[in-house]
CSV table of C-alpha atoms in Angstrom, one decimal:
chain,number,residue,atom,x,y,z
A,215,UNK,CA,0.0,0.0,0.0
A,216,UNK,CA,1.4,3.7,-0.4
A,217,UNK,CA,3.8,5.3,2.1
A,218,UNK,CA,2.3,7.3,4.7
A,219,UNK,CA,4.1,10.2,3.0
A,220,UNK,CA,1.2,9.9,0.3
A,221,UNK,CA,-1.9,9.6,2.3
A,222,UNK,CA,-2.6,13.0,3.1
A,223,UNK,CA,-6.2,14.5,1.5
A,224,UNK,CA,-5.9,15.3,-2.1
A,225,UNK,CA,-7.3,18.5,-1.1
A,226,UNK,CA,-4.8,19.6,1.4
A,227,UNK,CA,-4.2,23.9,1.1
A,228,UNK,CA,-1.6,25.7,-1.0
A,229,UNK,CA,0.4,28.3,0.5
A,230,UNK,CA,-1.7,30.5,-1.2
A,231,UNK,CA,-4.7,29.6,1.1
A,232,UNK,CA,-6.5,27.7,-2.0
A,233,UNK,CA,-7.3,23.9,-2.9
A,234,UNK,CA,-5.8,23.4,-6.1
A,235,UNK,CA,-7.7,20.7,-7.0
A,236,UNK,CA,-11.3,22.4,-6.3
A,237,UNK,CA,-9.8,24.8,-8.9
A,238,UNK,CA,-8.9,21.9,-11.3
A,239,UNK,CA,-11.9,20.8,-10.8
A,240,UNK,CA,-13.6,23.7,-12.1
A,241,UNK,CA,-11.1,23.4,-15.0
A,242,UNK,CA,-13.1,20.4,-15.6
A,243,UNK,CA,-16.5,22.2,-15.6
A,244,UNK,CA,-15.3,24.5,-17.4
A,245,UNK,CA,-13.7,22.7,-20.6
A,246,UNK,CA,-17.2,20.5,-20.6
A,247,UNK,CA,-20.5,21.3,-22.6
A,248,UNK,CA,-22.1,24.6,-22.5
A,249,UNK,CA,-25.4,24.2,-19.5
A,250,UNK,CA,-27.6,27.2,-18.8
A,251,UNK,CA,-30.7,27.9,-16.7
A,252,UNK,CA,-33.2,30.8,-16.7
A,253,UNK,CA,-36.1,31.3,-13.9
A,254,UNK,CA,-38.9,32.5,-15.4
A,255,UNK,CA,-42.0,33.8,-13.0
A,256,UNK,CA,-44.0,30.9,-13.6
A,257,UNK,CA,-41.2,28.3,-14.1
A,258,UNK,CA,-37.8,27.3,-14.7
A,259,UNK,CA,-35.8,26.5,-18.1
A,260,UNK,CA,-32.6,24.4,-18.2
A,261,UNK,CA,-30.8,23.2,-21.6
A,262,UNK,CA,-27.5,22.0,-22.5
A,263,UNK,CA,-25.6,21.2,-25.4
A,264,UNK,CA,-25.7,17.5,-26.4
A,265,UNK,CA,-22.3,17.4,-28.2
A,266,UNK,CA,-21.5,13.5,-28.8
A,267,UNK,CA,-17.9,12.5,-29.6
A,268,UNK,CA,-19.3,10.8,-32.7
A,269,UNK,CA,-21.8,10.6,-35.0
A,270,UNK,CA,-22.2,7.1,-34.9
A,271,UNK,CA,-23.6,7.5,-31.2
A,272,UNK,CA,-27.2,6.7,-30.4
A,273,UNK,CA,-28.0,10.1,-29.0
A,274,UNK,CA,-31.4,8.6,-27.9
A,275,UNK,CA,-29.6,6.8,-25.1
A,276,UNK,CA,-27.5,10.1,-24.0
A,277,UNK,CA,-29.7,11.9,-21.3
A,278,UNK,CA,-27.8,14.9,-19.6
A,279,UNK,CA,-31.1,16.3,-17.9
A,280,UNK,CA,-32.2,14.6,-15.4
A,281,UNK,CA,-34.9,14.2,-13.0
A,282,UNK,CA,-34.6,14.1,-9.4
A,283,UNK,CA,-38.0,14.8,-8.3
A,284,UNK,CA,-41.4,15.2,-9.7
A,285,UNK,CA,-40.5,19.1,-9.3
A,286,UNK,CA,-37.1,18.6,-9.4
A,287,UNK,CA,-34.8,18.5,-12.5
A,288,UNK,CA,-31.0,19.0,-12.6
A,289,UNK,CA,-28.4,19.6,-15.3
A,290,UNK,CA,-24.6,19.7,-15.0
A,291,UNK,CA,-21.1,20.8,-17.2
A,292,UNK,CA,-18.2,18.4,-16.8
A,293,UNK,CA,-17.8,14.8,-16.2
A,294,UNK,CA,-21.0,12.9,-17.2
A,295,UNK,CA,-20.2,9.7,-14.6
A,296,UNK,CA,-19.4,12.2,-11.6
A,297,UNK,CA,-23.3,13.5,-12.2
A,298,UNK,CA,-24.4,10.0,-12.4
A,299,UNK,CA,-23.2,9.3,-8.8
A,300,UNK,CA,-24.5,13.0,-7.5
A,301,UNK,CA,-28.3,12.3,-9.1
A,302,UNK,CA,-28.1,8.9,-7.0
A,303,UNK,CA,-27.4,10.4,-4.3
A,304,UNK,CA,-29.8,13.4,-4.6
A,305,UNK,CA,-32.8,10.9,-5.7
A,306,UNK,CA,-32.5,8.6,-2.3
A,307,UNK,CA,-32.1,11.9,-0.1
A,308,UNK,CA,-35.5,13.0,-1.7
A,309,UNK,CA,-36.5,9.6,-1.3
A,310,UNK,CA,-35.7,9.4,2.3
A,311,UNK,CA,-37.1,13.0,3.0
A,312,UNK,CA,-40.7,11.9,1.5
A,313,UNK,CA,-40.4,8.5,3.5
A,314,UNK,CA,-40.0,10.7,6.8
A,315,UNK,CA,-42.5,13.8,6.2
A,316,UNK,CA,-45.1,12.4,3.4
A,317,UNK,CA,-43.9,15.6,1.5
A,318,UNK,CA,-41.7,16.7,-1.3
A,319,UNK,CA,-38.3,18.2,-0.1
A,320,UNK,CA,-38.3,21.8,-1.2
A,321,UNK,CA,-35.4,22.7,-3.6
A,322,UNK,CA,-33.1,24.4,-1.2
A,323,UNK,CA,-32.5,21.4,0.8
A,324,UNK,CA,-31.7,19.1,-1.5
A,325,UNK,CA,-29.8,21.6,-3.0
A,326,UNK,CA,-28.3,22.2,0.4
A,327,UNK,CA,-28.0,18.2,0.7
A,328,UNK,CA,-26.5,17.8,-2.4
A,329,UNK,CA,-23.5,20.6,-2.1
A,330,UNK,CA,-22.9,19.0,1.8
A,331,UNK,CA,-21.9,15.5,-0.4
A,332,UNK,CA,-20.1,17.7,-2.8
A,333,UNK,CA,-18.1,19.3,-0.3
A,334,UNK,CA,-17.5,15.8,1.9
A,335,UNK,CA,-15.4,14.9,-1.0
A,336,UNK,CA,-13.1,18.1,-0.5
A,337,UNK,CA,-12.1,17.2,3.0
A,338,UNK,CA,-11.9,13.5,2.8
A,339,UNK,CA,-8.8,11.2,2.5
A,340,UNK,CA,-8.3,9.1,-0.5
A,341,UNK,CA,-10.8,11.1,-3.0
A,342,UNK,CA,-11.3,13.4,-5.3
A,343,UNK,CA,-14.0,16.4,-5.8
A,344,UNK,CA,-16.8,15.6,-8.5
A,345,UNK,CA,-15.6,17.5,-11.7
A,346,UNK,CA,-19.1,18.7,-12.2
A,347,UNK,CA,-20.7,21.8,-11.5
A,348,UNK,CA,-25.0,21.2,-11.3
A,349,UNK,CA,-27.6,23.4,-11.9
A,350,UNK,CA,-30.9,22.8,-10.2
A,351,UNK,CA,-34.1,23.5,-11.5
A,352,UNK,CA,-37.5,23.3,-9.0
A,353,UNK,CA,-40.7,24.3,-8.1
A,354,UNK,CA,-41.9,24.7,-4.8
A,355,UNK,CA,-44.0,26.5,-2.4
A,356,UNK,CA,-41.2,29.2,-2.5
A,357,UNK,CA,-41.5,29.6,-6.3
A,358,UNK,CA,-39.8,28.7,-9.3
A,359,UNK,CA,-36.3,28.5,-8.3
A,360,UNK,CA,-32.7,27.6,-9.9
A,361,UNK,CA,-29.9,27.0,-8.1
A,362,UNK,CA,-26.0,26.4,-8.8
A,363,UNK,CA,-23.6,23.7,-7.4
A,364,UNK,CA,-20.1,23.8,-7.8
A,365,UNK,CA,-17.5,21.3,-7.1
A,366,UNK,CA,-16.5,22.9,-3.9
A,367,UNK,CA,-19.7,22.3,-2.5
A,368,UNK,CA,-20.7,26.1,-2.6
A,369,UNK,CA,-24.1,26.7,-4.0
A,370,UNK,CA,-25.7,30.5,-5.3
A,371,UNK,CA,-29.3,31.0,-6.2
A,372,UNK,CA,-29.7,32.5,-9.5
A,373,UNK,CA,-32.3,34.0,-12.2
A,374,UNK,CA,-30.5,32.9,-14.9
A,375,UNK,CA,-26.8,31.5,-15.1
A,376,UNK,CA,-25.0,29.0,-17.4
A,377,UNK,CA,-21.8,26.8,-16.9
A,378,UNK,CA,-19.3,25.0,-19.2
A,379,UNK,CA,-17.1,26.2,-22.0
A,380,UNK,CA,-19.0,28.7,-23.0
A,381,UNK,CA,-20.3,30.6,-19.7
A,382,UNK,CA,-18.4,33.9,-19.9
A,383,UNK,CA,-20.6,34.6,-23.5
A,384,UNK,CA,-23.6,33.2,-22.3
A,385,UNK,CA,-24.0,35.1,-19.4
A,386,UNK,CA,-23.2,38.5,-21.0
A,387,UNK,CA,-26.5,37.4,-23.0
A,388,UNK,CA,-28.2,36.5,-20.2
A,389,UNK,CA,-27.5,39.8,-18.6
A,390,UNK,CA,-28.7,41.7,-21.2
A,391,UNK,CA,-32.2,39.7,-22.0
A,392,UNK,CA,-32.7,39.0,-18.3
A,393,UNK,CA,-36.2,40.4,-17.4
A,394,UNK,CA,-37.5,39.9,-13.9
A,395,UNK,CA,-41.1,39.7,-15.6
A,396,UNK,CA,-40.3,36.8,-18.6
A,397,UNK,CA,-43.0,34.2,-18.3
A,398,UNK,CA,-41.6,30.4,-18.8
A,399,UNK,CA,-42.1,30.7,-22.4
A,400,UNK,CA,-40.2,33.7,-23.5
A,401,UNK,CA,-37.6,32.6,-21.2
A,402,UNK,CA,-37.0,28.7,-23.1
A,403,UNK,CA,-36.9,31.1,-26.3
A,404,UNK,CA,-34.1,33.4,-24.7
A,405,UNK,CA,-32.6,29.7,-23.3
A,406,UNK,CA,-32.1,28.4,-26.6
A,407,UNK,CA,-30.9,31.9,-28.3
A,408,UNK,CA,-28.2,31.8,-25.4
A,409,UNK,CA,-27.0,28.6,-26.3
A,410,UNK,CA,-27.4,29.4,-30.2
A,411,UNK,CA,-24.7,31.8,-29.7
A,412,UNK,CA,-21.8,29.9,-28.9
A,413,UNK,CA,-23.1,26.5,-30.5
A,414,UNK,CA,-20.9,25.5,-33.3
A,415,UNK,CA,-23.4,24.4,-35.9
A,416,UNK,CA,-27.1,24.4,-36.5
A,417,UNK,CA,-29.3,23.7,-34.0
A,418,UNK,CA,-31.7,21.0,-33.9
A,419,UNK,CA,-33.8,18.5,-31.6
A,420,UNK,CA,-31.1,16.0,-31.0
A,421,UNK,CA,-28.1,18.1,-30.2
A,422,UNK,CA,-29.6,19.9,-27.2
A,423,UNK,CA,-31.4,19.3,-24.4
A,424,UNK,CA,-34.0,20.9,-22.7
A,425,UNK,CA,-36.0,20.5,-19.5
A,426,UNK,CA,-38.7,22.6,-17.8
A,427,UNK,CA,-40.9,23.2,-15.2
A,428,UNK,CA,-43.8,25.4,-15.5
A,429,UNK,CA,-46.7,26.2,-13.3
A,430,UNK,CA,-47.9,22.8,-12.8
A,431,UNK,CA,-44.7,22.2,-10.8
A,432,UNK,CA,-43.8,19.1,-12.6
A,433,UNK,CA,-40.3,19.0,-14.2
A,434,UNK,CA,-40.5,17.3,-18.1
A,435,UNK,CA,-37.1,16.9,-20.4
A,436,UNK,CA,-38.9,17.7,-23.5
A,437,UNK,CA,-38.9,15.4,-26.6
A,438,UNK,CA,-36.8,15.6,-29.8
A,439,UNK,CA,-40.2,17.0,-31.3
A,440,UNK,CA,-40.7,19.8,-28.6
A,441,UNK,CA,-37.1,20.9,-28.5
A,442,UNK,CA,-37.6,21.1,-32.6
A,443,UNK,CA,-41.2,23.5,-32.2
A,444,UNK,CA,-39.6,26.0,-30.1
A,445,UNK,CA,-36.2,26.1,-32.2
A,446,UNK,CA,-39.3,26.8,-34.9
A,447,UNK,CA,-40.4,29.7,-33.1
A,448,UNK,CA,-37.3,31.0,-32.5
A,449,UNK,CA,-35.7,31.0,-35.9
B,8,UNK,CA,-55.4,6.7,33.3
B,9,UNK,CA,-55.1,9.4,31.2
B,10,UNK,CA,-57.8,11.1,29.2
B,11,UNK,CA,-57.0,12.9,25.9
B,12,UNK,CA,-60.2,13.8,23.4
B,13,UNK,CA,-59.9,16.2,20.5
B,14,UNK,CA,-62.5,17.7,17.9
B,15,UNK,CA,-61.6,19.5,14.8
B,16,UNK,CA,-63.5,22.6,14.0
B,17,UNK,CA,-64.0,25.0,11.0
B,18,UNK,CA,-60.3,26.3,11.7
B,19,UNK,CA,-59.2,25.1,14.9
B,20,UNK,CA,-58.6,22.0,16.5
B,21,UNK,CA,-59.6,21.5,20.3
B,22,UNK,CA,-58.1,19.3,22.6
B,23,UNK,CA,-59.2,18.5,26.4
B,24,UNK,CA,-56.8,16.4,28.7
B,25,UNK,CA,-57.6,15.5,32.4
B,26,UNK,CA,-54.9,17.2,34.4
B,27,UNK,CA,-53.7,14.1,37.2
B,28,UNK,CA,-50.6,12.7,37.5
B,29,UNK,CA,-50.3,9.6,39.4
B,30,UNK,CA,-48.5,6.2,40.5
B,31,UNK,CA,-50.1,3.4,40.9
B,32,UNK,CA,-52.7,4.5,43.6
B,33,UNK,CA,-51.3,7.9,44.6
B,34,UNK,CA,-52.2,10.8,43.3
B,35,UNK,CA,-49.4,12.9,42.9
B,36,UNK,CA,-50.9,16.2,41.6
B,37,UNK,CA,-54.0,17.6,40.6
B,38,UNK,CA,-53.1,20.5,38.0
B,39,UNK,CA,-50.6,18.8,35.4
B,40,UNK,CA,-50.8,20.2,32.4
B,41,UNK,CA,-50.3,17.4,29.8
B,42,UNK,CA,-51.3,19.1,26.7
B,43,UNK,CA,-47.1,19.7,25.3
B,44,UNK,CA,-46.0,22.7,22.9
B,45,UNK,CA,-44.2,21.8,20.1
B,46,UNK,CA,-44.0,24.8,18.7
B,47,UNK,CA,-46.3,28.0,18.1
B,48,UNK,CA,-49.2,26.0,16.3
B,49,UNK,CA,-48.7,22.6,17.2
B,50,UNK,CA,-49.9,20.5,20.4
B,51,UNK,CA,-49.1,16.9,21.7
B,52,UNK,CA,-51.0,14.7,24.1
B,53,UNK,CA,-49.5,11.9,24.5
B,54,UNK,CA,-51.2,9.3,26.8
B,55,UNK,CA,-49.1,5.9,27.6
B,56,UNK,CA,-46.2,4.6,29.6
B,57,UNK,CA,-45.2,7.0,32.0
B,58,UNK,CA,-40.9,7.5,31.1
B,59,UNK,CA,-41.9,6.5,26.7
B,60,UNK,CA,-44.5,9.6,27.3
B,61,UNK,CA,-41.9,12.6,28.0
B,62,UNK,CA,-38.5,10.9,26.8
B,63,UNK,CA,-40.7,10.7,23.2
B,64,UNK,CA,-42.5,14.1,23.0
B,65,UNK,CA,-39.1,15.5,24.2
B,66,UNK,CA,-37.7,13.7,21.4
B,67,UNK,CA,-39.7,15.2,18.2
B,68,UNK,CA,-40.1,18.6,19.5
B,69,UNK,CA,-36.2,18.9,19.7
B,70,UNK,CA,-35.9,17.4,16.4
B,71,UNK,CA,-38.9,19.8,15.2
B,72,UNK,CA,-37.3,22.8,16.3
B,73,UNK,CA,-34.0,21.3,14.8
B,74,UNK,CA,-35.6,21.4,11.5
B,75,UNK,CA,-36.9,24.8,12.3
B,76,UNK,CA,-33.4,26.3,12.7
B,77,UNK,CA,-31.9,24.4,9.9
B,78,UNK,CA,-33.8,25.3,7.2
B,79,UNK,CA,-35.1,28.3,8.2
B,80,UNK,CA,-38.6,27.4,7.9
B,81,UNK,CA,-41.2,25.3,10.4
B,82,UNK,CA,-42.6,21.8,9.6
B,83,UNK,CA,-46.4,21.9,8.8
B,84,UNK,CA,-48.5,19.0,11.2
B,85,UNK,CA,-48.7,16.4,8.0
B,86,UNK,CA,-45.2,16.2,8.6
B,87,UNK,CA,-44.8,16.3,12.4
B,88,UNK,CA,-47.5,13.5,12.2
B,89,UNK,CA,-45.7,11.7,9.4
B,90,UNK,CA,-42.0,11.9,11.1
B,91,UNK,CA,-43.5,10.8,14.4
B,92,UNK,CA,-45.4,7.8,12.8
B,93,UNK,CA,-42.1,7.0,11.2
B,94,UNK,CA,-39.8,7.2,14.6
B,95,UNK,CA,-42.3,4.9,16.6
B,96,UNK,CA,-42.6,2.3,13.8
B,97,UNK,CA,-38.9,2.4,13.5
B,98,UNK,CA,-38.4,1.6,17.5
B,99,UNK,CA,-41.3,-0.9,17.3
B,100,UNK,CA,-39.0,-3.7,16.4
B,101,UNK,CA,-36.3,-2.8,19.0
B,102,UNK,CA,-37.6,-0.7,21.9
B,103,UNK,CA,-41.1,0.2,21.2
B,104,UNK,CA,-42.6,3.4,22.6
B,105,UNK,CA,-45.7,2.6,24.3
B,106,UNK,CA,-47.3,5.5,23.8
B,107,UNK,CA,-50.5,6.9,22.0
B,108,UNK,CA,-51.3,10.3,20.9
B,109,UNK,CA,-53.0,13.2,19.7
B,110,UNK,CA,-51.7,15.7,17.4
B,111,UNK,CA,-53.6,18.9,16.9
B,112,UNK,CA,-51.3,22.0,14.4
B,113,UNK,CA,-52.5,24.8,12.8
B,114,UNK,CA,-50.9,25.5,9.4
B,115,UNK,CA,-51.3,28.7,6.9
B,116,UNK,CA,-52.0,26.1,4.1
B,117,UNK,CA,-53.5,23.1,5.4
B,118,UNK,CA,-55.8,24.9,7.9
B,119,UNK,CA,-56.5,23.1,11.2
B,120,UNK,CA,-55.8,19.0,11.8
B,121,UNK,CA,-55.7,16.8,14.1
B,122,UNK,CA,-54.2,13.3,14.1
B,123,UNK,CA,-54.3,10.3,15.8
B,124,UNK,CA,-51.3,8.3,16.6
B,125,UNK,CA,-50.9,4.6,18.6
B,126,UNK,CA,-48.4,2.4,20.3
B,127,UNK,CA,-48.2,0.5,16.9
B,128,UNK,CA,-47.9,3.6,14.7
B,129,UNK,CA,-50.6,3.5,13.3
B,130,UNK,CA,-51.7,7.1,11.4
B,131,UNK,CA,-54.7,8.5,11.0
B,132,UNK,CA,-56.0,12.3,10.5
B,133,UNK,CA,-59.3,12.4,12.1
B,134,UNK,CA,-62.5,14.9,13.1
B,135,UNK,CA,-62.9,13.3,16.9
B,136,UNK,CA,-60.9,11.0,18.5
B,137,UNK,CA,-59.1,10.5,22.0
B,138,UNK,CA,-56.9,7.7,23.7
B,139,UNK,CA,-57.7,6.1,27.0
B,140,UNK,CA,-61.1,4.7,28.7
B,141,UNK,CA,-62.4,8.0,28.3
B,142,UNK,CA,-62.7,8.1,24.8
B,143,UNK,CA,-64.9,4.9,24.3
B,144,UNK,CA,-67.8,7.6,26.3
B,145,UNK,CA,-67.2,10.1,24.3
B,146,UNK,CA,-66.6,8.9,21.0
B,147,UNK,CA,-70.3,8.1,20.0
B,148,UNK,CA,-71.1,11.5,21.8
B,149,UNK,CA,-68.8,13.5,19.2
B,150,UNK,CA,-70.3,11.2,16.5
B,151,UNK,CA,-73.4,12.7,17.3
B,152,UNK,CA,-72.4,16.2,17.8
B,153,UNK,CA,-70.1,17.0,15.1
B,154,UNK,CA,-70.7,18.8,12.2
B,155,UNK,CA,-67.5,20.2,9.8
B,156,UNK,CA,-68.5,24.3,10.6
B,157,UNK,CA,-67.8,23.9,14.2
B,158,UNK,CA,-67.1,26.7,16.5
B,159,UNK,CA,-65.4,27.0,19.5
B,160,UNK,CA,-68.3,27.6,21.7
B,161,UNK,CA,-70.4,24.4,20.2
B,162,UNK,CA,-66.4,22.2,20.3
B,163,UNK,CA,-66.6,23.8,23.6
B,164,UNK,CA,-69.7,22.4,24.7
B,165,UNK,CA,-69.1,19.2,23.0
B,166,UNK,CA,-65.8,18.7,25.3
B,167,UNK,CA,-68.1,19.6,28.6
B,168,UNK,CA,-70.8,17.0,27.5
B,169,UNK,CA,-68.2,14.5,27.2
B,170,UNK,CA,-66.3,15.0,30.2
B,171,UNK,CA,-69.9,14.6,32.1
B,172,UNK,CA,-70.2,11.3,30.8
B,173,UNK,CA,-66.9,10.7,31.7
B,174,UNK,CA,-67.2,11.5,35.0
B,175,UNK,CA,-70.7,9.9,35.7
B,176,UNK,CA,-69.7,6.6,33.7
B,177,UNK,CA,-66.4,5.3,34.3
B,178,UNK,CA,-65.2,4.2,37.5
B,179,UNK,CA,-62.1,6.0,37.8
B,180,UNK,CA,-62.9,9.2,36.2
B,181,UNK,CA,-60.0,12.0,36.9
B,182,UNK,CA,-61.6,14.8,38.6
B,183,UNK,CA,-60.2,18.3,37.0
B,184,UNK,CA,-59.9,18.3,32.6
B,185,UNK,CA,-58.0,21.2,31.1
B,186,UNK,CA,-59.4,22.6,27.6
B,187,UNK,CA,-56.8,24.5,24.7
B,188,UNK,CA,-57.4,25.4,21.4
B,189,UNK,CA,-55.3,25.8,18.4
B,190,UNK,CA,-56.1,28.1,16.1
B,191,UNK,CA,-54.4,31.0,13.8
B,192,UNK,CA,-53.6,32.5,16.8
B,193,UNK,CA,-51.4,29.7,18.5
B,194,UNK,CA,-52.7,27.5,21.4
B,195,UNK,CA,-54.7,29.1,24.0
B,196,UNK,CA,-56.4,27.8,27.4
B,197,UNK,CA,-60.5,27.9,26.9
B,198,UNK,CA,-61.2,26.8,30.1
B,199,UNK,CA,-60.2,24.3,33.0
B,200,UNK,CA,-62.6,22.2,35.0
């Protein structure tokens, strides 16, 4: 087994007061797909790019957006099987909070749940952080809300955001077509112009992704055939 | 023995206890109030074994008010009720709590409820119910009485009806009853007798 010289935390601090591999791991996000989210007053929007090393993939089995909840979706930017093991996770804690109370957990505390986990991994020997950073779409008695997750285990609230590659663009757009007042709909249309702009290529129903939750608080990936009408109305 | 009824009005939920403590044949006090905060809108009685009965209702109101803190926000009763089901049938198997009880809340959404809770953990949300000898009096009484646009003075003289037949009818009927309601307003004291 190694030397005891080698078992100290991979997250151990710098001189500099930082844990260079929390940032690494953000160099992870970063260099990963384009996500973004916009909350709308009615509802939430999240989308990603569905870039597939090859075209010989089947892009029906890919599924970046996932569901945690019935009012609770999640997307991420980085390493796919890192989000595989977070939505585990954050599925059985919603599980276990419905088994307790008989009631949905709101979105802050899973989100709250779910960062705790993330940040475990940044202060325990032998393991790395999750190279993903998650944004968290709900619906709850507090209102449509959207939340982000970063490898560190911090979390922010936001009204609209994106992660990945091409974040820095994206929410320069944001920030100018942001409008506290945007109902759901306008705000999937501003979603897909957002990731229209850095997206190399057209468009279409198979290389995104989108997933939503509107007033009936219940969060849907939408269908090839969906994702195609509103890339109609937006053209 | 203890005596715990309650009766669910239009928006409030009363609850009557008697107010003895005793052991064995002794009867240590008179005036205990056994009708237990848990927090502004919620009351347990909780009727049973007599170390279960505070050790347990100690129990979930420190984990209530731990949920409270933590996220900023209070538990409604569905989930009080639910959580407390879930920590009796969890000990069941090991170190059961022999305990039964009433759970009467007031919550902004779900109006007034009151639930019913046994030994077993069993669940049920209810109209009328109570735990004890007393209740098998008063049960039938409520049956009679109750009517979903309740108020407090007709809860009120629903309670005094069925502490009469309590008192006339079973042999070892406890002699002073304290009455609270929860309401919008928190938990108040209607009257003691």
């Amino acid at each position: 087994m190694a030397e005891s010289q080698y078992s100290f935390s991979l997250t151990t601090f710098s001189p500099s007061g930082k844990l260079v591999q929390i940032e690494y791991a953000l160099n992870a996000v970063a260099a990963g797909a384009t996500s973004l989210g916009i909350s709308a007053t009615d509802g939430v929007v999240i989308a990603t790019e569905k870039k597939l090393p090859s075209a010989l993939v089947d892009e029906t089995t890919v599924q970046k957006i996932m569901t945690i909840t019935p009012q609770i979706g999640v997307v991420y930017s980085g390493m796919g099987p890192d989000f595989r093991v977070l939505v585990r996770r954050a599925r059985k804690t919603a599980q276990a909070y419905y088994q307790t109370y008989k009631e949905h957990i709101p979105v802050a505390q899973l989100v709250r749940e779910t960062a705790a986990v993330m940040q475990e991994f940044t202060q325990t020997g032998g393991v790395r952080p999750f190279g993903v950073s998650l944004l968290m779409a709900g619906y709850d008695d507090n209102g449509p809300q959207l939340y982000q997750i970063d490898p560190s285990g911090s979390y922010f609230a936001w009204k609209a955001s994106a992660i990945g590659k091409n974040m820095t663009n994206a929410k320069a757009f944001l920030e100018k077509r942001y409008s506290d007042e945007v109902g759901i709909e306008d705000a999937v249309h501003t979603a897909l112009l957002t990731l229209k702009e850095g997206f190399e290529g057209q468009l279409s129903g198979s290389n995104i992704e989108v997933g939503i939750i509107g007033p009936d608080k219940t969060f849907k990936v939408l269908s090839e055939a969906e994702v195609s009408d509103y890339l109609q109305e937006v053209e | 023995m203890d005596f715990f009824v309650g009766i669910k009005g239009k928006d409030f939920v009363m609850v009557c206890s008697d107010t003895s403590a005793a052991h064995s044949i002794i009867s240590i006090k008179q005036d205990e109030d056994k009708i237990v905060p848990i927090d502004d809108h919620k009351v347990f009685c909780i009727a049973g074994e007599a170390g279960d009965r505070v050790n347990f209702s100690e129990y979930i109101i420190a984990n209530v008010k731990l949920y409270a803190l933590r996220n900023g926000t209070p538990l409604n009763t569905k989930s009080v009720a639910n959580y407390t089901r879930g920590e009796l049938a969890t000990a069941l198997r090991s170190s059961p709590y022999h305990c039964n009880l009433l759970l009467a809340g007031w919550d902004e959404q779900a109006g007034a409820s009151l639930y019913w809770m046994d030994y077993l953990a069993t669940l049920n949300k209810i109209n009328t119910g109570g735990t004890g000898y007393g209740s098998y009096f008063t049960l039938s009484l409520f049956d009679k009485m109750w009517h979903p646009n309740l108020t407090v003075d007709e809860a009120t003289a629903m309670m005094e009806a069925g502490i009469a037949e309590v008192k006339k009818r079973l042999v070892v009927a406890p002699p002073h009853y304290i009455i609270k309601v929860v309401d919008k307003d928190g938990i108040r004291v209607v009257k003691t007798v």
